[in-house]
C-alpha cells in the first residue's frame, strides 16, 4: 500500500515537472518564432535579435538550476549554489556593468539567499564521543551555507542600493522574507493574496508607463528625478509612436534604434528603457502579450511552492517585472538567470518522505499465557464492551472481573 502511494506521489510530481517544462518550452518556442519571423521580415542582422533569443534560454537555465537546488538543499552538494551565489555577487560588485542591472541582480541575490536559508536542513546531532568532540559534517555544511548566505545578502544589498528603484523594491522582498518568521505568511491564503498583489503591481506599472508615454509633458516631480528624466520621456514617446505605426507585429528587432534620434544620440540611450515599450515597438501586440504571459507564469509558478518560499519568489519576480517596466533589465542574461533561479527554487516543493511511517510506540513484551478460565473471561468481557460499553445479558462487566477472580479458589 505504501509502495503504491509513493509511486503515485512520484508520478504526480513527475507530471507536474513535465507540465512546467512543456509550458515554458511552448512559451520559449513561440517567442523564438516571433523573433525570427520579425528579424526575417525586416532583414535585421542576428546581433539585433541576439538579446531576444537569449532571454528564454537564460530563463529556462535559471528555472532548472533553481528546482535542482531546492531539492538538494541541505545536503553535501547543497553548498555549491550558495558558494556560486556569493561569488556572483562579488563579481557583479567589481566588474563594470549597467548600474540598474547590477541593482536588479542584487535584489534577486537577496531573495535567493532567503530561499537558501530556508532550505538549509542541517540534520545535525550533538557531538558524541565517537566524533571526538568535532562538529558533524552535516552541521559543518549548514554553518558554511549560513555564512555564504550572509555574505550574499550583504553584497546583494550593496548592489541594490546602486539604483533608487531597486532599493525601494528591495523593501517588499525583505518583508516577504520576514513575514513567515513572524507567522503572518504561513497559509495558502497569504500566498494567493501576495500573488494577486504582485500581478496587480505589474499591471499598474504597465498602465503608468503607457500613460506617461502618451503624455506630452510630465509633472515637474517626475522630470526632476534621475530615473524618469527628459531622455526617458523622449524614448518612451518614440517607442509608443513606433508601436502605433506597427500595432500587431511591431517594426522588427533593432527598429527602434533606427527610428529614434534620441536613441542614436548616446550609447546608453540605445534601448527604450522600458521592457513593455521595447517589446511592443519591435514585436507589437503579439510580443507584448507573450511577455505578459511569461510574467504571469512566473508568479503562478512561484505560488506553487510552500507558503514561505512562495511569498519570497513572488515578491522578487514581481519586483523585477515592475523595475523592468521603467528599464531594460531582461536584456541582461545574468539578471534573467537569477530571476529564473529564484522562481524555480520558490516553486519547487522540497521532497517529502515516501517510505513507511516511523512507529511512534515501543514494542510491547508478550503477555504471559492465560488459563482457559481467564481466556473465557476475557472473551466475555470483550463481547460485553461492544455495545457502547454496557455488558450484554448474562455476561460479566470489566468491573466485576477482579471480584470474580478473587472468588476462584487457588488450584492445588
CSV table of C-alpha atoms in Angstrom, one decimal:
chain,number,residue,atom,x,y,z
A,1,UNK,CA,0.0,0.0,0.0
A,2,UNK,CA,2.8,2.4,1.0
A,3,UNK,CA,4.7,1.5,-2.2
A,4,UNK,CA,1.6,2.3,-4.3
A,5,UNK,CA,1.2,5.7,-2.6
A,6,UNK,CA,4.9,6.5,-3.0
A,7,UNK,CA,4.8,5.6,-6.7
A,8,UNK,CA,1.7,7.7,-7.2
A,9,UNK,CA,3.3,10.7,-5.4
A,10,UNK,CA,6.4,10.3,-7.6
A,11,UNK,CA,4.2,10.1,-10.7
A,12,UNK,CA,2.3,13.2,-9.8
A,13,UNK,CA,5.5,15.1,-9.1
A,14,UNK,CA,6.9,14.0,-12.4
A,15,UNK,CA,3.8,15.0,-14.2
A,16,UNK,CA,3.9,18.5,-12.6
A,17,UNK,CA,7.5,18.9,-13.6
A,18,UNK,CA,6.8,17.8,-17.1
A,19,UNK,CA,3.9,20.2,-17.4
A,20,UNK,CA,6.1,23.1,-16.2
A,21,UNK,CA,8.8,22.2,-18.6
A,22,UNK,CA,6.4,21.8,-21.5
A,23,UNK,CA,4.6,25.0,-20.7
A,24,UNK,CA,7.8,27.2,-20.6
A,25,UNK,CA,9.1,25.3,-23.6
A,26,UNK,CA,6.0,26.3,-25.6
A,27,UNK,CA,6.4,29.9,-24.5
A,28,UNK,CA,10.1,29.8,-25.4
A,29,UNK,CA,9.3,28.3,-28.8
A,30,UNK,CA,6.6,30.9,-29.5
A,31,UNK,CA,9.0,33.7,-28.5
A,32,UNK,CA,11.7,32.4,-30.8
A,33,UNK,CA,9.3,32.1,-33.7
A,34,UNK,CA,8.1,35.7,-33.2
A,35,UNK,CA,11.7,37.0,-33.0
A,36,UNK,CA,12.9,35.1,-36.1
A,37,UNK,CA,9.9,36.0,-38.2
A,38,UNK,CA,10.3,39.6,-37.2
A,39,UNK,CA,14.0,39.6,-38.0
A,40,UNK,CA,13.4,37.9,-41.3
A,41,UNK,CA,10.7,40.4,-42.3
A,42,UNK,CA,12.9,43.4,-41.5
A,43,UNK,CA,16.1,41.8,-42.8
A,44,UNK,CA,17.8,42.5,-39.5
A,45,UNK,CA,21.1,41.1,-38.5
A,46,UNK,CA,21.5,38.4,-36.0
A,47,UNK,CA,23.1,40.8,-33.5
A,48,UNK,CA,19.8,42.8,-33.2
A,49,UNK,CA,17.9,39.6,-32.3
A,50,UNK,CA,20.5,38.0,-30.0
A,51,UNK,CA,19.3,39.6,-26.8
A,52,UNK,CA,15.7,38.5,-27.5
A,53,UNK,CA,16.8,34.9,-28.4
A,54,UNK,CA,18.9,34.6,-25.3
A,55,UNK,CA,16.0,35.6,-22.9
A,56,UNK,CA,14.2,32.2,-23.0
A,57,UNK,CA,17.4,30.3,-22.7
A,58,UNK,CA,18.6,32.2,-19.7
A,59,UNK,CA,15.2,31.9,-18.0
A,60,UNK,CA,14.9,28.1,-18.6
A,61,UNK,CA,18.5,27.7,-17.3
A,62,UNK,CA,17.7,29.6,-14.1
A,63,UNK,CA,14.5,27.6,-13.6
A,64,UNK,CA,16.3,24.3,-13.9
A,65,UNK,CA,19.1,25.3,-11.5
A,66,UNK,CA,16.6,26.6,-9.0
A,67,UNK,CA,14.4,23.5,-8.9
A,68,UNK,CA,17.5,21.3,-8.6
A,69,UNK,CA,18.9,23.5,-5.8
A,70,UNK,CA,15.7,23.3,-3.9
A,71,UNK,CA,15.7,19.5,-3.9
A,72,UNK,CA,19.4,19.3,-3.0
A,73,UNK,CA,19.3,22.0,-0.3
A,74,UNK,CA,21.0,21.0,3.0
A,75,UNK,CA,23.0,18.1,1.5
A,76,UNK,CA,26.7,18.0,0.8
A,77,UNK,CA,26.1,19.2,-2.7
A,78,UNK,CA,23.8,21.9,-1.5
A,79,UNK,CA,26.7,24.3,-0.6
A,80,UNK,CA,27.6,24.7,-4.3
A,81,UNK,CA,24.8,27.1,-5.1
A,82,UNK,CA,25.4,29.3,-2.0
A,83,UNK,CA,29.1,29.5,-3.0
A,84,UNK,CA,28.2,30.3,-6.6
A,85,UNK,CA,25.8,33.0,-5.5
A,86,UNK,CA,28.3,34.6,-3.2
A,87,UNK,CA,30.9,34.5,-6.0
A,88,UNK,CA,28.5,36.0,-8.5
A,89,UNK,CA,27.6,38.8,-6.1
A,90,UNK,CA,31.3,39.7,-5.6
A,91,UNK,CA,31.9,39.6,-9.4
A,92,UNK,CA,28.9,41.8,-10.1
A,93,UNK,CA,30.1,44.3,-7.5
A,94,UNK,CA,33.6,44.6,-9.0
A,95,UNK,CA,33.1,44.4,-12.8
A,96,UNK,CA,31.7,47.4,-14.8
A,97,UNK,CA,28.1,46.8,-15.8
A,98,UNK,CA,24.9,48.8,-16.2
A,99,UNK,CA,24.2,50.1,-12.7
A,100,UNK,CA,20.5,49.3,-12.8
A,101,UNK,CA,21.2,45.8,-14.0
A,102,UNK,CA,23.6,45.3,-11.1
A,103,UNK,CA,21.0,46.6,-8.7
A,104,UNK,CA,18.3,44.3,-10.1
A,105,UNK,CA,20.6,41.3,-9.8
A,106,UNK,CA,21.3,42.4,-6.2
A,107,UNK,CA,17.6,42.2,-5.3
A,108,UNK,CA,17.4,38.7,-6.8
A,109,UNK,CA,20.5,37.6,-4.9
A,110,UNK,CA,19.0,38.8,-1.6
A,111,UNK,CA,15.8,36.8,-2.4
A,112,UNK,CA,17.9,33.8,-3.3
A,113,UNK,CA,19.8,34.0,0.0
A,114,UNK,CA,16.5,33.9,1.8
A,115,UNK,CA,15.4,30.8,-0.1
A,116,UNK,CA,18.7,29.1,0.6
A,117,UNK,CA,18.5,29.9,4.3
A,118,UNK,CA,15.0,28.4,4.5
A,119,UNK,CA,16.2,25.4,2.6
A,120,UNK,CA,19.0,24.5,5.0
A,121,UNK,CA,18.3,21.1,6.5
A,122,UNK,CA,21.2,20.6,8.9
A,123,UNK,CA,20.2,17.2,10.1
A,124,UNK,CA,22.9,17.6,12.7
A,125,UNK,CA,23.4,15.9,16.0
A,126,UNK,CA,25.3,16.9,19.1
A,127,UNK,CA,29.0,15.8,19.1
A,128,UNK,CA,29.4,12.5,20.7
A,129,UNK,CA,32.4,10.6,22.0
A,130,UNK,CA,32.6,8.8,18.6
A,131,UNK,CA,33.2,12.2,16.9
A,132,UNK,CA,36.0,13.1,19.3
A,133,UNK,CA,34.2,16.4,20.1
A,134,UNK,CA,34.3,17.5,16.5
A,135,UNK,CA,31.3,19.1,14.7
A,136,UNK,CA,29.5,16.5,12.5
A,137,UNK,CA,29.8,17.0,8.7
A,138,UNK,CA,26.1,17.9,8.1
A,139,UNK,CA,26.3,20.7,10.7
A,140,UNK,CA,29.5,22.0,9.1
A,141,UNK,CA,27.8,22.2,5.8
A,142,UNK,CA,24.9,24.1,7.3
A,143,UNK,CA,27.2,26.5,9.0
A,144,UNK,CA,29.1,27.1,5.8
A,145,UNK,CA,25.8,27.7,3.9
A,146,UNK,CA,24.7,30.2,6.5
A,147,UNK,CA,28.0,32.1,6.2
A,148,UNK,CA,27.8,32.2,2.4
A,149,UNK,CA,24.2,33.4,2.5
A,150,UNK,CA,25.1,36.2,4.9
A,151,UNK,CA,27.9,37.3,2.6
A,152,UNK,CA,25.5,37.2,-0.4
A,153,UNK,CA,22.9,39.2,1.5
A,154,UNK,CA,25.4,42.0,2.3
A,155,UNK,CA,26.8,42.1,-1.2
A,156,UNK,CA,23.3,42.0,-2.7
A,157,UNK,CA,22.2,45.0,-0.6
A,158,UNK,CA,25.3,46.9,-1.7
A,159,UNK,CA,24.3,46.1,-5.3
A,160,UNK,CA,20.7,47.0,-4.9
A,161,UNK,CA,21.3,50.5,-3.5
A,162,UNK,CA,23.0,51.5,-6.7
A,163,UNK,CA,19.6,52.1,-8.1
A,164,UNK,CA,16.9,54.1,-6.4
A,165,UNK,CA,14.1,52.0,-7.9
A,166,UNK,CA,15.8,48.7,-6.9
A,167,UNK,CA,16.4,50.0,-3.3
A,168,UNK,CA,12.7,50.7,-3.0
A,169,UNK,CA,11.7,47.4,-4.5
A,170,UNK,CA,14.0,45.6,-2.1
A,171,UNK,CA,11.7,46.5,0.8
A,172,UNK,CA,8.8,44.2,-0.3
A,173,UNK,CA,11.3,41.4,-0.9
A,174,UNK,CA,12.6,41.8,2.6
A,175,UNK,CA,9.1,41.9,4.0
A,176,UNK,CA,8.3,38.7,2.2
A,177,UNK,CA,11.3,37.1,3.8
A,178,UNK,CA,10.3,38.3,7.3
A,179,UNK,CA,6.5,37.5,7.2
A,180,UNK,CA,6.8,33.7,7.6
A,181,UNK,CA,9.2,34.2,10.5
A,182,UNK,CA,6.5,36.2,12.5
A,183,UNK,CA,3.8,33.7,11.5
A,184,UNK,CA,2.0,36.1,9.1
A,185,UNK,CA,2.6,34.2,5.8
A,186,UNK,CA,2.3,30.5,6.5
A,187,UNK,CA,-1.2,30.0,5.0
A,188,UNK,CA,-2.2,29.4,1.4
A,189,UNK,CA,-4.5,32.4,1.5
A,190,UNK,CA,-1.5,34.6,2.1
A,191,UNK,CA,0.2,33.3,-1.0
A,192,UNK,CA,-2.9,33.9,-3.1
A,193,UNK,CA,-3.1,37.5,-1.8
A,194,UNK,CA,0.5,38.2,-2.5
A,195,UNK,CA,0.2,36.6,-6.0
A,196,UNK,CA,-2.7,38.9,-6.7
A,197,UNK,CA,-0.8,41.9,-5.4
A,198,UNK,CA,2.2,41.0,-7.5
A,199,UNK,CA,0.1,40.7,-10.7
A,200,UNK,CA,-1.7,43.9,-9.8
A,201,UNK,CA,1.6,45.8,-9.3
A,202,UNK,CA,2.9,44.6,-12.7
A,203,UNK,CA,-0.3,45.7,-14.4
A,204,UNK,CA,-0.2,49.1,-12.6
A,205,UNK,CA,3.4,49.6,-13.7
A,206,UNK,CA,2.5,48.9,-17.3
A,207,UNK,CA,-0.5,51.2,-17.2
A,208,UNK,CA,1.5,54.0,-15.7
A,209,UNK,CA,4.3,53.7,-18.3
A,210,UNK,CA,1.8,53.7,-21.2
A,211,UNK,CA,0.1,56.8,-19.7
A,212,UNK,CA,3.4,58.6,-19.2
A,213,UNK,CA,4.5,57.7,-22.8
A,214,UNK,CA,1.3,59.3,-24.1
A,215,UNK,CA,1.6,62.5,-22.1
A,216,UNK,CA,3.1,65.5,-23.8
A,217,UNK,CA,4.7,66.8,-20.6
A,218,UNK,CA,5.4,65.1,-17.3
A,219,UNK,CA,4.8,66.6,-13.9
A,220,UNK,CA,7.8,68.5,-12.5
A,221,UNK,CA,8.2,66.0,-9.7
A,222,UNK,CA,8.9,63.2,-12.2
A,223,UNK,CA,11.1,65.3,-14.5
A,224,UNK,CA,13.4,66.2,-11.6
A,225,UNK,CA,14.1,62.6,-10.7
A,226,UNK,CA,17.2,60.9,-12.1
A,227,UNK,CA,15.4,57.7,-13.3
A,228,UNK,CA,12.5,59.5,-15.0
A,229,UNK,CA,14.5,62.1,-16.9
A,230,UNK,CA,13.7,64.0,-20.1
A,231,UNK,CA,15.6,61.5,-22.2
A,232,UNK,CA,13.4,58.7,-20.9
A,233,UNK,CA,10.3,60.6,-21.7
A,234,UNK,CA,11.6,61.1,-25.3
A,235,UNK,CA,12.5,57.4,-25.6
A,236,UNK,CA,9.1,56.3,-24.4
A,237,UNK,CA,7.2,58.6,-26.7
A,238,UNK,CA,9.2,57.4,-29.7
A,239,UNK,CA,8.6,53.8,-28.8
A,240,UNK,CA,4.9,54.3,-28.5
A,241,UNK,CA,4.7,56.1,-31.8
A,242,UNK,CA,6.6,53.3,-33.5
A,243,UNK,CA,4.3,50.7,-31.8
A,244,UNK,CA,1.3,52.7,-33.1
A,245,UNK,CA,2.7,52.5,-36.6
A,246,UNK,CA,3.0,48.7,-36.4
A,247,UNK,CA,0.4,47.7,-33.8
A,248,UNK,CA,0.2,43.9,-34.3
A,249,UNK,CA,3.6,42.6,-35.1
A,250,UNK,CA,5.9,45.6,-34.5
A,251,UNK,CA,8.6,47.0,-36.6
A,252,UNK,CA,11.1,44.2,-36.0
A,253,UNK,CA,14.2,43.8,-33.8
A,254,UNK,CA,16.5,46.7,-33.9
A,255,UNK,CA,14.0,49.0,-35.5
A,256,UNK,CA,13.7,51.3,-32.5
A,257,UNK,CA,17.3,52.3,-32.7
A,258,UNK,CA,16.9,53.4,-36.3
A,259,UNK,CA,13.7,55.2,-35.6
A,260,UNK,CA,14.6,57.3,-32.5
A,261,UNK,CA,17.0,60.2,-32.8
A,262,UNK,CA,17.3,60.2,-29.0
A,263,UNK,CA,18.4,56.5,-29.0
A,264,UNK,CA,21.1,57.3,-31.5
A,265,UNK,CA,22.4,60.3,-29.6
A,266,UNK,CA,24.3,58.4,-26.9
A,267,UNK,CA,25.3,54.8,-26.4
A,268,UNK,CA,23.5,54.3,-23.1
A,269,UNK,CA,20.2,55.5,-24.7
A,270,UNK,CA,20.0,52.9,-27.5
A,271,UNK,CA,17.3,51.0,-25.6
A,272,UNK,CA,13.8,52.2,-24.8
A,273,UNK,CA,14.4,51.7,-21.0
A,274,UNK,CA,11.0,50.0,-20.7
A,275,UNK,CA,10.6,46.4,-21.4
A,276,UNK,CA,6.9,46.6,-22.4
A,277,UNK,CA,7.6,49.5,-24.8
A,278,UNK,CA,10.7,47.9,-26.2
A,279,UNK,CA,8.9,44.7,-27.0
A,280,UNK,CA,5.7,46.5,-28.2
A,281,UNK,CA,7.6,48.8,-30.6
A,282,UNK,CA,9.6,45.9,-32.1
A,283,UNK,CA,7.2,43.0,-31.9
A,284,UNK,CA,3.8,44.7,-31.5
A,285,UNK,CA,0.8,43.4,-29.5
A,286,UNK,CA,1.7,39.8,-30.1
A,287,UNK,CA,5.1,40.3,-28.4
A,288,UNK,CA,3.7,42.3,-25.6
A,289,UNK,CA,1.0,39.7,-24.8
A,290,UNK,CA,3.6,37.0,-24.9
A,291,UNK,CA,5.8,38.9,-22.4
A,292,UNK,CA,2.8,39.4,-20.1
A,293,UNK,CA,2.1,35.6,-20.2
A,294,UNK,CA,5.7,34.9,-19.2
A,295,UNK,CA,5.5,37.4,-16.3
A,296,UNK,CA,2.2,35.9,-15.1
A,297,UNK,CA,3.5,32.4,-15.5
A,298,UNK,CA,6.5,33.3,-13.2
A,299,UNK,CA,4.1,34.5,-10.5
A,300,UNK,CA,2.0,31.4,-10.7
A,301,UNK,CA,5.0,29.1,-10.7
A,302,UNK,CA,6.4,30.7,-7.6
A,303,UNK,CA,3.0,30.4,-5.9
A,304,UNK,CA,3.1,26.6,-6.3
A,305,UNK,CA,5.7,26.2,-3.6
A,306,UNK,CA,5.3,26.1,0.1
A,307,UNK,CA,4.0,29.4,1.6
A,308,UNK,CA,7.3,30.8,2.9
A,309,UNK,CA,9.4,30.3,-0.3
A,310,UNK,CA,6.4,31.2,-2.5
A,311,UNK,CA,6.0,34.6,-0.9
A,312,UNK,CA,9.7,35.4,-1.4
A,313,UNK,CA,9.6,34.1,-5.0
A,314,UNK,CA,6.5,36.1,-5.9
A,315,UNK,CA,7.9,39.3,-4.4
A,316,UNK,CA,11.3,39.0,-6.1
A,317,UNK,CA,9.8,38.2,-9.5
A,318,UNK,CA,7.2,40.9,-9.3
A,319,UNK,CA,9.8,43.5,-8.2
A,320,UNK,CA,12.0,42.7,-11.2
A,321,UNK,CA,8.9,43.0,-13.5
A,322,UNK,CA,7.9,46.3,-12.1
A,323,UNK,CA,11.5,47.6,-12.3
A,324,UNK,CA,11.9,46.4,-15.9
A,325,UNK,CA,8.8,48.4,-16.9
A,326,UNK,CA,10.9,51.6,-16.4
A,327,UNK,CA,14.2,50.0,-17.6
A,328,UNK,CA,15.5,47.3,-19.9
A,329,UNK,CA,16.6,44.6,-17.5
A,330,UNK,CA,15.5,41.5,-19.3
A,331,UNK,CA,18.3,42.1,-21.8
A,332,UNK,CA,20.9,41.1,-19.3
A,333,UNK,CA,21.2,37.3,-19.1
A,334,UNK,CA,22.7,37.3,-15.5
A,335,UNK,CA,19.5,39.1,-14.3
A,336,UNK,CA,17.2,36.7,-16.1
A,337,UNK,CA,19.1,33.6,-14.8
A,338,UNK,CA,19.0,34.8,-11.2
A,339,UNK,CA,15.3,35.6,-11.5
A,340,UNK,CA,14.6,32.2,-13.0
A,341,UNK,CA,16.6,30.6,-10.3
A,342,UNK,CA,14.6,32.3,-7.6
A,343,UNK,CA,11.3,31.4,-9.1
A,344,UNK,CA,12.3,27.8,-9.8
A,345,UNK,CA,13.5,27.4,-6.2
A,346,UNK,CA,10.5,29.0,-4.7
A,347,UNK,CA,8.0,26.9,-6.8
A,348,UNK,CA,9.7,23.6,-6.1
A,349,UNK,CA,8.3,21.8,-3.1
A,350,UNK,CA,11.0,20.0,-1.0
A,351,UNK,CA,11.0,16.2,-1.3
A,352,UNK,CA,8.6,14.6,1.1
A,353,UNK,CA,9.4,11.2,2.8
A,354,UNK,CA,7.7,8.5,0.9
A,355,UNK,CA,8.6,5.4,3.0
A,356,UNK,CA,6.5,3.7,5.6
A,357,UNK,CA,5.7,5.8,8.7
A,358,UNK,CA,8.1,5.5,11.6
A,359,UNK,CA,6.5,3.7,14.6
A,360,UNK,CA,5.8,6.0,17.5
A,361,UNK,CA,5.3,3.4,20.2
A,362,UNK,CA,7.8,0.9,21.6
A,363,UNK,CA,7.0,-2.8,21.0
A,364,UNK,CA,5.3,-4.4,24.0
A,365,UNK,CA,6.6,-7.5,25.7
A,366,UNK,CA,4.4,-10.6,25.1
A,367,UNK,CA,1.9,-11.2,27.8
A,368,UNK,CA,2.1,-14.4,29.8
A,369,UNK,CA,-0.1,-17.3,28.8
A,370,UNK,CA,-3.6,-17.2,30.2
A,371,UNK,CA,-5.5,-20.1,31.7
A,372,UNK,CA,-8.7,-21.3,29.9
A,373,UNK,CA,-10.8,-19.6,32.5
A,374,UNK,CA,-9.0,-16.3,32.1
A,375,UNK,CA,-9.3,-16.5,28.3
A,376,UNK,CA,-13.0,-17.3,28.6
A,377,UNK,CA,-13.5,-14.3,30.9
A,378,UNK,CA,-11.5,-12.1,28.5
A,379,UNK,CA,-13.7,-13.1,25.6
A,380,UNK,CA,-16.9,-12.4,27.6
A,381,UNK,CA,-15.6,-9.0,28.7
A,382,UNK,CA,-14.6,-8.1,25.1
A,383,UNK,CA,-18.1,-9.1,23.8
A,384,UNK,CA,-19.7,-7.2,26.6
A,385,UNK,CA,-17.9,-3.9,25.7
A,386,UNK,CA,-19.1,-3.9,22.1
A,387,UNK,CA,-22.5,-2.5,22.8
A,388,UNK,CA,-21.5,1.1,23.8
A,389,UNK,CA,-19.5,-0.1,26.9
A,390,UNK,CA,-22.5,-1.9,28.5
A,391,UNK,CA,-22.2,-5.7,29.3
A,392,UNK,CA,-24.5,-8.0,27.5
A,393,UNK,CA,-27.1,-10.0,29.3
A,394,UNK,CA,-25.6,-12.9,31.3
A,395,UNK,CA,-22.0,-11.6,30.9
A,396,UNK,CA,-19.6,-10.0,33.3
A,397,UNK,CA,-18.5,-6.4,33.1
A,398,UNK,CA,-14.9,-5.2,33.5
A,399,UNK,CA,-15.7,-4.0,37.0
A,400,UNK,CA,-16.9,-7.5,38.0
A,401,UNK,CA,-13.8,-9.4,36.7
A,402,UNK,CA,-11.4,-8.7,39.6
A,403,UNK,CA,-14.1,-9.7,42.1
A,404,UNK,CA,-14.7,-13.0,40.3
A,405,UNK,CA,-11.0,-13.8,40.1
A,406,UNK,CA,-10.6,-13.4,43.8
A,407,UNK,CA,-13.5,-15.7,44.5
A,408,UNK,CA,-12.0,-18.6,42.5
A,409,UNK,CA,-10.1,-20.9,44.9
A,410,UNK,CA,-6.4,-21.5,44.1
A,411,UNK,CA,-5.5,-24.6,42.3
A,412,UNK,CA,-4.0,-27.4,44.3
